[in-house]
mmCIF file with all atom_site columns, N, CA, C and O and ligand atoms in Angstrom:
data_model
loop_
_atom_site.group_PDB
_atom_site.id
_atom_site.type_symbol
_atom_site.label_atom_id
_atom_site.label_alt_id
_atom_site.label_comp_id
_atom_site.label_asym_id
_atom_site.label_entity_id
_atom_site.label_seq_id
_atom_site.pdbx_PDB_ins_code
_atom_site.Cartn_x
_atom_site.Cartn_y
_atom_site.Cartn_z
_atom_site.occupancy
_atom_site.B_iso_or_equiv
_atom_site.pdbx_formal_charge
_atom_site.auth_seq_id
_atom_site.auth_comp_id
_atom_site.auth_asym_id
_atom_site.auth_atom_id
_atom_site.pdbx_PDB_model_num
ATOM   1   N  N   . UNK A 1 1  ? 0.850   -1.203 0.000   1.00 0.00 ? 45  UNK A N   1
ATOM   2   C  CA  . UNK A 1 1  ? 0.000   0.000  0.000   1.00 0.00 ? 45  UNK A CA  1
ATOM   3   C  C   . UNK A 1 1  ? 0.880   1.246  0.000   1.00 0.00 ? 45  UNK A C   1
ATOM   4   O  O   . UNK A 1 1  ? 1.117   1.857  1.027   1.00 0.00 ? 45  UNK A O   1
ATOM   5   N  N   . UNK A 1 2  ? 1.399   1.616  -1.136  1.00 0.00 ? 46  UNK A N   1
ATOM   6   C  CA  . UNK A 1 2  ? 2.219   2.817  -1.207  1.00 0.00 ? 46  UNK A CA  1
ATOM   7   C  C   . UNK A 1 2  ? 1.618   3.802  -2.205  1.00 0.00 ? 46  UNK A C   1
ATOM   8   O  O   . UNK A 1 2  ? 2.314   4.463  -2.942  1.00 0.00 ? 46  UNK A O   1
ATOM   9   N  N   . UNK A 1 3  ? 0.311   3.856  -2.231  1.00 0.00 ? 47  UNK A N   1
ATOM   10  C  CA  . UNK A 1 3  ? -0.375  4.719  -3.196  1.00 0.00 ? 47  UNK A CA  1
ATOM   11  C  C   . UNK A 1 3  ? -0.822  6.013  -2.523  1.00 0.00 ? 47  UNK A C   1
ATOM   12  O  O   . UNK A 1 3  ? -1.899  6.511  -2.782  1.00 0.00 ? 47  UNK A O   1
ATOM   13  N  N   . UNK A 1 4  ? 0.004   6.522  -1.639  1.00 0.00 ? 48  UNK A N   1
ATOM   14  C  CA  . UNK A 1 4  ? -0.377  7.741  -0.939  1.00 0.00 ? 48  UNK A CA  1
ATOM   15  C  C   . UNK A 1 4  ? -0.424  8.945  -1.872  1.00 0.00 ? 48  UNK A C   1
ATOM   16  O  O   . UNK A 1 4  ? -1.221  9.844  -1.713  1.00 0.00 ? 48  UNK A O   1
ATOM   17  N  N   . UNK A 1 5  ? 0.434   8.917  -2.844  1.00 0.00 ? 49  UNK A N   1
ATOM   18  C  CA  . UNK A 1 5  ? 0.504   10.069 -3.731  1.00 0.00 ? 49  UNK A CA  1
ATOM   19  C  C   . UNK A 1 5  ? -0.518  9.961  -4.848  1.00 0.00 ? 49  UNK A C   1
ATOM   20  O  O   . UNK A 1 5  ? -0.534  8.998  -5.606  1.00 0.00 ? 49  UNK A O   1
ATOM   21  N  N   . UNK A 1 6  ? -1.382  10.949 -4.924  1.00 0.00 ? 50  UNK A N   1
ATOM   22  C  CA  . UNK A 1 6  ? -2.383  10.987 -5.984  1.00 0.00 ? 50  UNK A CA  1
ATOM   23  C  C   . UNK A 1 6  ? -2.119  12.211 -6.856  1.00 0.00 ? 50  UNK A C   1
ATOM   24  O  O   . UNK A 1 6  ? -1.928  13.307 -6.349  1.00 0.00 ? 50  UNK A O   1
ATOM   25  N  N   . UNK A 1 7  ? -2.108  12.032 -8.114  1.00 0.00 ? 51  UNK A N   1
ATOM   26  C  CA  . UNK A 1 7  ? -1.954  13.175 -8.993  1.00 0.00 ? 51  UNK A CA  1
ATOM   27  C  C   . UNK A 1 7  ? -3.271  13.929 -9.073  1.00 0.00 ? 51  UNK A C   1
ATOM   28  O  O   . UNK A 1 7  ? -4.319  13.329 -9.233  1.00 0.00 ? 51  UNK A O   1
ATOM   29  N  N   . UNK A 1 8  ? -3.187  15.217 -8.934  1.00 0.00 ? 52  UNK A N   1
ATOM   30  C  CA  . UNK A 1 8  ? -4.383  16.048 -9.018  1.00 0.00 ? 52  UNK A CA  1
ATOM   31  C  C   . UNK A 1 8  ? -4.633  16.389 -10.488 1.00 0.00 ? 52  UNK A C   1
ATOM   32  O  O   . UNK A 1 8  ? -3.762  16.925 -11.169 1.00 0.00 ? 52  UNK A O   1
ATOM   33  N  N   . UNK A 1 9  ? -5.821  16.049 -10.924 1.00 0.00 ? 53  UNK A N   1
ATOM   34  C  CA  . UNK A 1 9  ? -6.160  16.275 -12.330 1.00 0.00 ? 53  UNK A CA  1
ATOM   35  C  C   . UNK A 1 9  ? -6.105  17.762 -12.675 1.00 0.00 ? 53  UNK A C   1
ATOM   36  O  O   . UNK A 1 9  ? -6.549  18.601 -11.905 1.00 0.00 ? 53  UNK A O   1
ATOM   37  N  N   . UNK A 1 10 ? -5.573  18.032 -13.822 1.00 0.00 ? 54  UNK A N   1
ATOM   38  C  CA  . UNK A 1 10 ? -5.490  19.413 -14.275 1.00 0.00 ? 54  UNK A CA  1
ATOM   39  C  C   . UNK A 1 10 ? -6.807  19.825 -14.916 1.00 0.00 ? 54  UNK A C   1
ATOM   40  O  O   . UNK A 1 10 ? -7.045  19.541 -16.077 1.00 0.00 ? 54  UNK A O   1
ATOM   41  N  N   . UNK A 1 11 ? -7.657  20.444 -14.138 1.00 0.00 ? 55  UNK A N   1
ATOM   42  C  CA  . UNK A 1 11 ? -8.928  20.896 -14.672 1.00 0.00 ? 55  UNK A CA  1
ATOM   43  C  C   . UNK A 1 11 ? -8.781  22.218 -15.390 1.00 0.00 ? 55  UNK A C   1
ATOM   44  O  O   . UNK A 1 11 ? -7.705  22.793 -15.436 1.00 0.00 ? 55  UNK A O   1
ATOM   45  N  N   . UNK A 1 12 ? -9.871  22.662 -15.952 1.00 0.00 ? 56  UNK A N   1
ATOM   46  C  CA  . UNK A 1 12 ? -9.855  23.967 -16.595 1.00 0.00 ? 56  UNK A CA  1
ATOM   47  C  C   . UNK A 1 12 ? -9.912  25.035 -15.513 1.00 0.00 ? 56  UNK A C   1
ATOM   48  O  O   . UNK A 1 12 ? -10.822 25.063 -14.711 1.00 0.00 ? 56  UNK A O   1
ATOM   49  N  N   . UNK A 1 13 ? -8.912  25.871 -15.506 1.00 0.00 ? 57  UNK A N   1
ATOM   50  C  CA  . UNK A 1 13 ? -8.848  26.881 -14.456 1.00 0.00 ? 57  UNK A CA  1
ATOM   51  C  C   . UNK A 1 13 ? -9.516  28.178 -14.918 1.00 0.00 ? 57  UNK A C   1
ATOM   52  O  O   . UNK A 1 13 ? -9.339  28.590 -16.054 1.00 0.00 ? 57  UNK A O   1
ATOM   53  N  N   . UNK A 1 14 ? -10.261 28.789 -14.024 1.00 0.00 ? 58  UNK A N   1
ATOM   54  C  CA  . UNK A 1 14 ? -10.863 30.076 -14.351 1.00 0.00 ? 58  UNK A CA  1
ATOM   55  C  C   . UNK A 1 14 ? -9.788  31.138 -14.446 1.00 0.00 ? 58  UNK A C   1
ATOM   56  O  O   . UNK A 1 14 ? -8.690  30.959 -13.916 1.00 0.00 ? 58  UNK A O   1
ATOM   57  N  N   . UNK A 1 15 ? -10.104 32.212 -15.137 1.00 0.00 ? 59  UNK A N   1
ATOM   58  C  CA  . UNK A 1 15 ? -9.097  33.271 -15.297 1.00 0.00 ? 59  UNK A CA  1
ATOM   59  C  C   . UNK A 1 15 ? -8.788  33.958 -13.980 1.00 0.00 ? 59  UNK A C   1
ATOM   60  O  O   . UNK A 1 15 ? -9.672  34.145 -13.153 1.00 0.00 ? 59  UNK A O   1
ATOM   61  N  N   . UNK A 1 16 ? -7.545  34.315 -13.784 1.00 0.00 ? 60  UNK A N   1
ATOM   62  C  CA  . UNK A 1 16 ? -7.180  35.054 -12.587 1.00 0.00 ? 60  UNK A CA  1
ATOM   63  C  C   . UNK A 1 16 ? -7.433  36.535 -12.799 1.00 0.00 ? 60  UNK A C   1
ATOM   64  O  O   . UNK A 1 16 ? -7.236  37.054 -13.890 1.00 0.00 ? 60  UNK A O   1
ATOM   65  N  N   . UNK A 1 17 ? -7.845  37.172 -11.739 1.00 0.00 ? 61  UNK A N   1
ATOM   66  C  CA  . UNK A 1 17 ? -8.135  38.596 -11.826 1.00 0.00 ? 61  UNK A CA  1
ATOM   67  C  C   . UNK A 1 17 ? -6.838  39.393 -11.912 1.00 0.00 ? 61  UNK A C   1
ATOM   68  O  O   . UNK A 1 17 ? -5.832  39.024 -11.330 1.00 0.00 ? 61  UNK A O   1
ATOM   69  N  N   . UNK A 1 18 ? -6.898  40.482 -12.656 1.00 0.00 ? 62  UNK A N   1
ATOM   70  C  CA  . UNK A 1 18 ? -5.726  41.347 -12.733 1.00 0.00 ? 62  UNK A CA  1
ATOM   71  C  C   . UNK A 1 18 ? -5.593  42.204 -11.483 1.00 0.00 ? 62  UNK A C   1
ATOM   72  O  O   . UNK A 1 18 ? -4.533  42.714 -11.166 1.00 0.00 ? 62  UNK A O   1
ATOM   73  N  N   . UNK A 1 19 ? -6.702  42.355 -10.779 1.00 0.00 ? 63  UNK A N   1
ATOM   74  C  CA  . UNK A 1 19 ? -6.678  43.177 -9.577  1.00 0.00 ? 63  UNK A CA  1
ATOM   75  C  C   . UNK A 1 19 ? -8.047  43.149 -8.941  1.00 0.00 ? 63  UNK A C   1
ATOM   76  O  O   . UNK A 1 19 ? -8.933  42.471 -9.422  1.00 0.00 ? 63  UNK A O   1
ATOM   77  N  N   . UNK A 1 20 ? -8.208  43.874 -7.846  1.00 0.00 ? 64  UNK A N   1
ATOM   78  C  CA  . UNK A 1 20 ? -9.499  43.892 -7.168  1.00 0.00 ? 64  UNK A CA  1
ATOM   79  C  C   . UNK A 1 20 ? -10.572 44.525 -8.039  1.00 0.00 ? 64  UNK A C   1
ATOM   80  O  O   . UNK A 1 20 ? -10.229 45.286 -8.959  1.00 0.00 ? 64  UNK A O   1
ATOM   81  N  N   . UNK A 1 21 ? -11.866 44.268 -7.846  1.00 0.00 ? 65  UNK A N   1
ATOM   82  C  CA  . UNK A 1 21 ? -12.348 43.451 -6.725  1.00 0.00 ? 65  UNK A CA  1
ATOM   83  C  C   . UNK A 1 21 ? -12.247 41.955 -7.017  1.00 0.00 ? 65  UNK A C   1
ATOM   84  O  O   . UNK A 1 21 ? -12.464 41.520 -8.140  1.00 0.00 ? 65  UNK A O   1
ATOM   85  N  N   . UNK A 1 22 ? -11.896 41.224 -5.998  1.00 0.00 ? 66  UNK A N   1
ATOM   86  C  CA  . UNK A 1 22 ? -11.846 39.787 -6.122  1.00 0.00 ? 66  UNK A CA  1
ATOM   87  C  C   . UNK A 1 22 ? -13.137 39.168 -5.592  1.00 0.00 ? 66  UNK A C   1
ATOM   88  O  O   . UNK A 1 22 ? -13.796 39.723 -4.725  1.00 0.00 ? 66  UNK A O   1
ATOM   89  N  N   . UNK A 1 23 ? -13.436 38.003 -6.136  1.00 0.00 ? 67  UNK A N   1
ATOM   90  C  CA  . UNK A 1 23 ? -14.588 37.277 -5.618  1.00 0.00 ? 67  UNK A CA  1
ATOM   91  C  C   . UNK A 1 23 ? -14.267 36.719 -4.242  1.00 0.00 ? 67  UNK A C   1
ATOM   92  O  O   . UNK A 1 23 ? -13.112 36.465 -3.924  1.00 0.00 ? 67  UNK A O   1
ATOM   93  N  N   . UNK A 1 24 ? -15.318 36.549 -3.451  1.00 0.00 ? 68  UNK A N   1
ATOM   94  C  CA  . UNK A 1 24 ? -15.112 35.980 -2.124  1.00 0.00 ? 68  UNK A CA  1
ATOM   95  C  C   . UNK A 1 24 ? -15.063 34.468 -2.202  1.00 0.00 ? 68  UNK A C   1
ATOM   96  O  O   . UNK A 1 24 ? -15.734 33.845 -3.014  1.00 0.00 ? 68  UNK A O   1
ATOM   97  N  N   . UNK A 1 25 ? -14.289 33.883 -1.323  1.00 0.00 ? 69  UNK A N   1
ATOM   98  C  CA  . UNK A 1 25 ? -14.287 32.432 -1.182  1.00 0.00 ? 69  UNK A CA  1
ATOM   99  C  C   . UNK A 1 25 ? -15.654 32.007 -0.655  1.00 0.00 ? 69  UNK A C   1
ATOM   100 O  O   . UNK A 1 25 ? -16.183 32.604 0.275   1.00 0.00 ? 69  UNK A O   1
ATOM   101 N  N   . UNK A 1 26 ? -16.224 30.984 -1.279  1.00 0.00 ? 70  UNK A N   1
ATOM   102 C  CA  . UNK A 1 26 ? -17.567 30.561 -0.876  1.00 0.00 ? 70  UNK A CA  1
ATOM   103 C  C   . UNK A 1 26 ? -17.540 29.847 0.474   1.00 0.00 ? 70  UNK A C   1
ATOM   104 O  O   . UNK A 1 26 ? -18.576 29.643 1.089   1.00 0.00 ? 70  UNK A O   1
ATOM   105 N  N   . UNK A 1 27 ? -16.380 29.467 0.923   1.00 0.00 ? 71  UNK A N   1
ATOM   106 C  CA  . UNK A 1 27 ? -16.277 28.730 2.178   1.00 0.00 ? 71  UNK A CA  1
ATOM   107 C  C   . UNK A 1 27 ? -15.911 29.619 3.354   1.00 0.00 ? 71  UNK A C   1
ATOM   108 O  O   . UNK A 1 27 ? -16.513 29.549 4.410   1.00 0.00 ? 71  UNK A O   1
ATOM   109 N  N   . UNK A 1 28 ? -14.902 30.461 3.179   1.00 0.00 ? 72  UNK A N   1
ATOM   110 C  CA  . UNK A 1 28 ? -14.421 31.236 4.322   1.00 0.00 ? 72  UNK A CA  1
ATOM   111 C  C   . UNK A 1 28 ? -14.525 32.740 4.097   1.00 0.00 ? 72  UNK A C   1
ATOM   112 O  O   . UNK A 1 28 ? -14.140 33.509 4.955   1.00 0.00 ? 72  UNK A O   1
ATOM   113 N  N   . UNK A 1 29 ? -15.059 33.147 2.932   1.00 0.00 ? 73  UNK A N   1
ATOM   114 C  CA  . UNK A 1 29 ? -15.296 34.565 2.634   1.00 0.00 ? 73  UNK A CA  1
ATOM   115 C  C   . UNK A 1 29 ? -14.005 35.368 2.516   1.00 0.00 ? 73  UNK A C   1
ATOM   116 O  O   . UNK A 1 29 ? -14.042 36.594 2.516   1.00 0.00 ? 73  UNK A O   1
ATOM   117 N  N   . UNK A 1 30 ? -12.891 34.700 2.390   1.00 0.00 ? 74  UNK A N   1
ATOM   118 C  CA  . UNK A 1 30 ? -11.648 35.414 2.128   1.00 0.00 ? 74  UNK A CA  1
ATOM   119 C  C   . UNK A 1 30 ? -11.598 35.769 0.649   1.00 0.00 ? 74  UNK A C   1
ATOM   120 O  O   . UNK A 1 30 ? -12.211 35.087 -0.178  1.00 0.00 ? 74  UNK A O   1
ATOM   121 N  N   . UNK A 1 31 ? -10.886 36.828 0.295   1.00 0.00 ? 75  UNK A N   1
ATOM   122 C  CA  . UNK A 1 31 ? -10.750 37.165 -1.119  1.00 0.00 ? 75  UNK A CA  1
ATOM   123 C  C   . UNK A 1 31 ? -9.985  36.081 -1.867  1.00 0.00 ? 75  UNK A C   1
ATOM   124 O  O   . UNK A 1 31 ? -9.030  35.501 -1.345  1.00 0.00 ? 75  UNK A O   1
ATOM   125 N  N   . UNK A 1 32 ? -10.436 35.781 -3.075  1.00 0.00 ? 76  UNK A N   1
ATOM   126 C  CA  . UNK A 1 32 ? -9.793  34.761 -3.881  1.00 0.00 ? 76  UNK A CA  1
ATOM   127 C  C   . UNK A 1 32 ? -8.944  35.425 -4.958  1.00 0.00 ? 76  UNK A C   1
ATOM   128 O  O   . UNK A 1 32 ? -8.816  36.648 -5.004  1.00 0.00 ? 76  UNK A O   1
ATOM   129 N  N   . UNK A 1 33 ? -8.394  34.615 -5.834  1.00 0.00 ? 77  UNK A N   1
ATOM   130 C  CA  . UNK A 1 33 ? -7.626  35.157 -6.955  1.00 0.00 ? 77  UNK A CA  1
ATOM   131 C  C   . UNK A 1 33 ? -8.520  35.360 -8.168  1.00 0.00 ? 77  UNK A C   1
ATOM   132 O  O   . UNK A 1 33 ? -8.045  35.737 -9.235  1.00 0.00 ? 77  UNK A O   1
ATOM   133 N  N   . UNK A 1 34 ? -9.797  35.098 -8.008  1.00 0.00 ? 78  UNK A N   1
ATOM   134 C  CA  . UNK A 1 34 ? -10.713 35.188 -9.143  1.00 0.00 ? 78  UNK A CA  1
ATOM   135 C  C   . UNK A 1 34 ? -11.385 36.555 -9.181  1.00 0.00 ? 78  UNK A C   1
ATOM   136 O  O   . UNK A 1 34 ? -11.636 37.159 -8.156  1.00 0.00 ? 78  UNK A O   1
ATOM   137 N  N   . UNK A 1 35 ? -11.682 37.019 -10.388 1.00 0.00 ? 79  UNK A N   1
ATOM   138 C  CA  . UNK A 1 35 ? -12.388 38.295 -10.501 1.00 0.00 ? 79  UNK A CA  1
ATOM   139 C  C   . UNK A 1 35 ? -13.794 38.174 -9.937  1.00 0.00 ? 79  UNK A C   1
ATOM   140 O  O   . UNK A 1 35 ? -14.395 37.106 -9.958  1.00 0.00 ? 79  UNK A O   1
ATOM   141 N  N   . UNK A 1 36 ? -14.305 39.274 -9.442  1.00 0.00 ? 80  UNK A N   1
ATOM   142 C  CA  . UNK A 1 36 ? -15.627 39.259 -8.836  1.00 0.00 ? 80  UNK A CA  1
ATOM   143 C  C   . UNK A 1 36 ? -16.693 38.874 -9.855  1.00 0.00 ? 80  UNK A C   1
ATOM   144 O  O   . UNK A 1 36 ? -17.757 38.378 -9.501  1.00 0.00 ? 80  UNK A O   1
ATOM   145 N  N   . UNK A 1 37 ? -16.405 39.110 -11.120 1.00 0.00 ? 81  UNK A N   1
ATOM   146 C  CA  . UNK A 1 37 ? -17.380 38.815 -12.172 1.00 0.00 ? 81  UNK A CA  1
ATOM   147 C  C   . UNK A 1 37 ? -17.393 37.334 -12.526 1.00 0.00 ? 81  UNK A C   1
ATOM   148 O  O   . UNK A 1 37 ? -18.216 36.892 -13.320 1.00 0.00 ? 81  UNK A O   1
ATOM   149 N  N   . UNK A 1 38 ? -16.496 36.578 -11.945 1.00 0.00 ? 82  UNK A N   1
ATOM   150 C  CA  . UNK A 1 38 ? -16.422 35.156 -12.279 1.00 0.00 ? 82  UNK A CA  1
ATOM   151 C  C   . UNK A 1 38 ? -17.681 34.431 -11.838 1.00 0.00 ? 82  UNK A C   1
ATOM   152 O  O   . UNK A 1 38 ? -18.106 34.534 -10.698 1.00 0.00 ? 82  UNK A O   1
ATOM   153 N  N   . UNK A 1 39 ? -18.284 33.715 -12.787 1.00 0.00 ? 83  UNK A N   1
ATOM   154 C  CA  . UNK A 1 39 ? -19.508 32.983 -12.481 1.00 0.00 ? 83  UNK A CA  1
ATOM   155 C  C   . UNK A 1 39 ? -19.144 31.550 -12.122 1.00 0.00 ? 83  UNK A C   1
ATOM   156 O  O   . UNK A 1 39 ? -18.665 30.790 -12.946 1.00 0.00 ? 83  UNK A O   1
ATOM   157 N  N   . UNK A 1 40 ? -19.389 31.220 -10.891 1.00 0.00 ? 84  UNK A N   1
ATOM   158 C  CA  . UNK A 1 40 ? -19.068 29.867 -10.474 1.00 0.00 ? 84  UNK A CA  1
ATOM   159 C  C   . UNK A 1 40 ? -18.564 29.851 -9.048  1.00 0.00 ? 84  UNK A C   1
ATOM   160 O  O   . UNK A 1 40 ? -18.571 30.869 -8.360  1.00 0.00 ? 84  UNK A O   1
ATOM   161 N  N   . UNK A 1 41 ? -18.125 28.704 -8.642  1.00 0.00 ? 85  UNK A N   1
ATOM   162 C  CA  . UNK A 1 41 ? -17.641 28.560 -7.274  1.00 0.00 ? 85  UNK A CA  1
ATOM   163 C  C   . UNK A 1 41 ? -16.218 29.093 -7.193  1.00 0.00 ? 85  UNK A C   1
ATOM   164 O  O   . UNK A 1 41 ? -15.342 28.674 -7.936  1.00 0.00 ? 85  UNK A O   1
ATOM   165 N  N   . UNK A 1 42 ? -16.015 30.029 -6.296  1.00 0.00 ? 86  UNK A N   1
ATOM   166 C  CA  . UNK A 1 42 ? -14.697 30.612 -6.132  1.00 0.00 ? 86  UNK A CA  1
ATOM   167 C  C   . UNK A 1 42 ? -14.142 30.225 -4.765  1.00 0.00 ? 86  UNK A C   1
ATOM   168 O  O   . UNK A 1 42 ? -14.794 30.400 -3.750  1.00 0.00 ? 86  UNK A O   1
ATOM   169 N  N   . UNK A 1 43 ? -12.961 29.685 -4.778  1.00 0.00 ? 87  UNK A N   1
ATOM   170 C  CA  . UNK A 1 43 ? -12.311 29.288 -3.539  1.00 0.00 ? 87  UNK A CA  1
ATOM   171 C  C   . UNK A 1 43 ? -10.980 30.010 -3.409  1.00 0.00 ? 87  UNK A C   1
ATOM   172 O  O   . UNK A 1 43 ? -10.279 30.205 -4.386  1.00 0.00 ? 87  UNK A O   1
ATOM   173 N  N   . UNK A 1 44 ? -10.655 30.384 -2.184  1.00 0.00 ? 88  UNK A N   1
ATOM   174 C  CA  . UNK A 1 44 ? -9.352  30.974 -1.946  1.00 0.00 ? 88  UNK A CA  1
ATOM   175 C  C   . UNK A 1 44 ? -8.303  29.868 -2.077  1.00 0.00 ? 88  UNK A C   1
ATOM   176 O  O   . UNK A 1 44 ? -8.635  28.686 -2.044  1.00 0.00 ? 88  UNK A O   1
ATOM   177 N  N   . UNK A 1 45 ? -7.047  30.247 -2.222  1.00 0.00 ? 89  UNK A N   1
ATOM   178 C  CA  . UNK A 1 45 ? -5.992  29.229 -2.389  1.00 0.00 ? 89  UNK A CA  1
ATOM   179 C  C   . UNK A 1 45 ? -6.013  28.165 -1.306  1.00 0.00 ? 89  UNK A C   1
ATOM   180 O  O   . UNK A 1 45 ? -5.770  26.987 -1.583  1.00 0.00 ? 89  UNK A O   1
ATOM   181 N  N   . UNK A 1 46 ? -6.295  28.565 -0.087  1.00 0.00 ? 90  UNK A N   1
ATOM   182 C  CA  . UNK A 1 46 ? -6.291  27.607 1.020   1.00 0.00 ? 90  UNK A CA  1
ATOM   183 C  C   . UNK A 1 46 ? -7.413  26.592 0.868   1.00 0.00 ? 90  UNK A C   1
ATOM   184 O  O   . UNK A 1 46 ? -7.189  25.382 0.921   1.00 0.00 ? 90  UNK A O   1
ATOM   185 N  N   . UNK A 1 47 ? -8.634  27.081 0.670   1.00 0.00 ? 91  UNK A N   1
ATOM   186 C  CA  . UNK A 1 47 ? -9.776  26.180 0.541   1.00 0.00 ? 91  UNK A CA  1
ATOM   187 C  C   . UNK A 1 47 ? -9.650  25.358 -0.743  1.00 0.00 ? 91  UNK A C   1
ATOM   188 O  O   . UNK A 1 47 ? -10.034 24.193 -0.782  1.00 0.00 ? 91  UNK A O   1
ATOM   189 N  N   . UNK A 1 48 ? -9.129  25.957 -1.783  1.00 0.00 ? 92  UNK A N   1
ATOM   190 C  CA  . UNK A 1 48 ? -8.959  25.255 -3.039  1.00 0.00 ? 92  UNK A CA  1
ATOM   191 C  C   . UNK A 1 48 ? -8.021  24.064 -2.845  1.00 0.00 ? 92  UNK A C   1
ATOM   192 O  O   . UNK A 1 48 ? -8.264  22.968 -3.315  1.00 0.00 ? 92  UNK A O   1
ATOM   193 N  N   . UNK A 1 49 ? -6.968  24.304 -2.104  1.00 0.00 ? 93  UNK A N   1
ATOM   194 C  CA  . UNK A 1 49 ? -5.997  23.237 -1.835  1.00 0.00 ? 93  UNK A CA  1
ATOM   195 C  C   . UNK A 1 49 ? -6.645  22.134 -1.010  1.00 0.00 ? 93  UNK A C   1
ATOM   196 O  O   . UNK A 1 49 ? -6.475  20.953 -1.268  1.00 0.00 ? 93  UNK A O   1
ATOM   197 N  N   . UNK A 1 50 ? -7.414  22.540 -0.003  1.00 0.00 ? 94  UNK A N   1
ATOM   198 C  CA  . UNK A 1 50 ? -8.062  21.553 0.856   1.00 0.00 ? 94  UNK A CA  1
ATOM   199 C  C   . UNK A 1 50 ? -9.083  20.739 0.082   1.00 0.00 ? 94  UNK A C   1
ATOM   200 O  O   . UNK A 1 50 ? -9.196  19.524 0.267   1.00 0.00 ? 94  UNK A O   1
ATOM   201 N  N   . UNK A 1 51 ? -9.816  21.403 -0.801  1.00 0.00 ? 95  UNK A N   1
ATOM   202 C  CA  . UNK A 1 51 ? -10.788 20.692 -1.617  1.00 0.00 ? 95  UNK A CA  1
ATOM   203 C  C   . UNK A 1 51 ? -10.077 19.713 -2.549  1.00 0.00 ? 95  UNK A C   1
ATOM   204 O  O   . UNK A 1 51 ? -10.525 18.590 -2.758  1.00 0.00 ? 95  UNK A O   1
ATOM   205 N  N   . UNK A 1 52 ? -8.974  20.133 -3.095  1.00 0.00 ? 96  UNK A N   1
ATOM   206 C  CA  . UNK A 1 52 ? -8.222  19.279 -3.994  1.00 0.00 ? 96  UNK A CA  1
ATOM   207 C  C   . UNK A 1 52 ? -7.715  18.045 -3.260  1.00 0.00 ? 96  UNK A C   1
ATOM   208 O  O   . UNK A 1 52 ? -7.762  16.934 -3.770  1.00 0.00 ? 96  UNK A O   1
ATOM   209 N  N   . UNK A 1 53 ? -7.225  18.258 -2.053  1.00 0.00 ? 97  UNK A N   1
ATOM   210 C  CA  . UNK A 1 53 ? -6.745  17.136 -1.248  1.00 0.00 ? 97  UNK A CA  1
ATOM   211 C  C   . UNK A 1 53 ? -7.880  16.167 -0.967  1.00 0.00 ? 97  UNK A C   1
ATOM   212 O  O   . UNK A 1 53 ? -7.715  14.965 -1.000  1.00 0.00 ? 97  UNK A O   1
ATOM   213 N  N   . UNK A 1 54 ? -9.062  16.728 -0.666  1.00 0.00 ? 98  UNK A N   1
ATOM   214 C  CA  . UNK A 1 54 ? -10.181 15.908 -0.273  1.00 0.00 ? 98  UNK A CA  1
ATOM   215 C  C   . UNK A 1 54 ? -10.697 15.062 -1.447  1.00 0.00 ? 98  UNK A C   1
ATOM   216 O  O   . UNK A 1 54 ? -11.063 13.916 -1.296  1.00 0.00 ? 98  UNK A O   1
ATOM   217 N  N   . UNK A 1 55 ? -10.735 15.693 -2.612  1.00 0.00 ? 99  UNK A N   1
ATOM   218 C  CA  . UNK A 1 55 ? -11.342 15.013 -3.748  1.00 0.00 ? 99  UNK A CA  1
ATOM   219 C  C   . UNK A 1 55 ? -10.345 14.150 -4.509  1.00 0.00 ? 99  UNK A C   1
ATOM   220 O  O   . UNK A 1 55 ? -10.721 13.187 -5.141  1.00 0.00 ? 99  UNK A O   1
ATOM   221 N  N   . UNK A 1 56 ? -9.073  14.512 -4.433  1.00 0.00 ? 100 UNK A N   1
ATOM   222 C  CA  . UNK A 1 56 ? -8.077  13.829 -5.248  1.00 0.00 ? 100 UNK A CA  1
ATOM   223 C  C   . UNK A 1 56 ? -7.925  12.370 -4.844  1.00 0.00 ? 100 UNK A C   1
ATOM   224 O  O   . UNK A 1 56 ? -7.722  11.494 -5.679  1.00 0.00 ? 100 UNK A O   1
ATOM   225 N  N   . UNK A 1 57 ? -8.018  12.094 -3.550  1.00 0.00 ? 101 UNK A N   1
ATOM   226 C  CA  . UNK A 1 57 ? -7.726  10.755 -3.068  1.00 0.00 ? 101 UNK A CA  1
ATOM   227 C  C   . UNK A 1 57 ? -8.953  10.055 -2.494  1.00 0.00 ? 101 UNK A C   1
ATOM   228 O  O   . UNK A 1 57 ? -8.841  9.092  -1.766  1.00 0.00 ? 101 UNK A O   1
ATOM   229 N  N   . UNK A 1 58 ? -10.132 10.572 -2.793  1.00 0.00 ? 102 UNK A N   1
ATOM   230 C  CA  . UNK A 1 58 ? -11.327 9.933  -2.260  1.00 0.00 ? 102 UNK A CA  1
ATOM   231 C  C   . UNK A 1 58 ? -11.601 8.636  -2.987  1.00 0.00 ? 102 UNK A C   1
ATOM   232 O  O   . UNK A 1 58 ? -11.378 8.520  -4.173  1.00 0.00 ? 102 UNK A O   1
ATOM   233 N  N   . UNK A 1 59 ? -12.085 7.694  -2.265  1.00 0.00 ? 103 UNK A N   1
ATOM   234 C  CA  . UNK A 1 59 ? -12.367 6.391  -2.867  1.00 0.00 ? 103 UNK A CA  1
ATOM   235 C  C   . UNK A 1 59 ? -11.155 5.566  -2.705  1.00 0.00 ? 103 UNK A C   1
ATOM   236 O  O   . UNK A 1 59 ? -10.989 4.469  -2.923  1.00 0.00 ? 103 UNK A O   1
HETATM 237 ZN ZN1 . ZN  B 2 .  ? -11.477 29.924 1.608   1.00 0.00 ? 213 ZN  B ZN1 1
#
């Protein structure tokens, strides 16, 4: 059992904002790297990383 390392799939990334206003993280309300006009779920780097960890190795 040495399958601890899971490669995180390279999904389509939303565009990064050039500057404020940034969209809020849907989880912790911290500013994200996404423009406020971005339609969709916006996560800050921290929550994004945690979500990736959670989903990458599930199952
Ligand atoms: Zn967050």
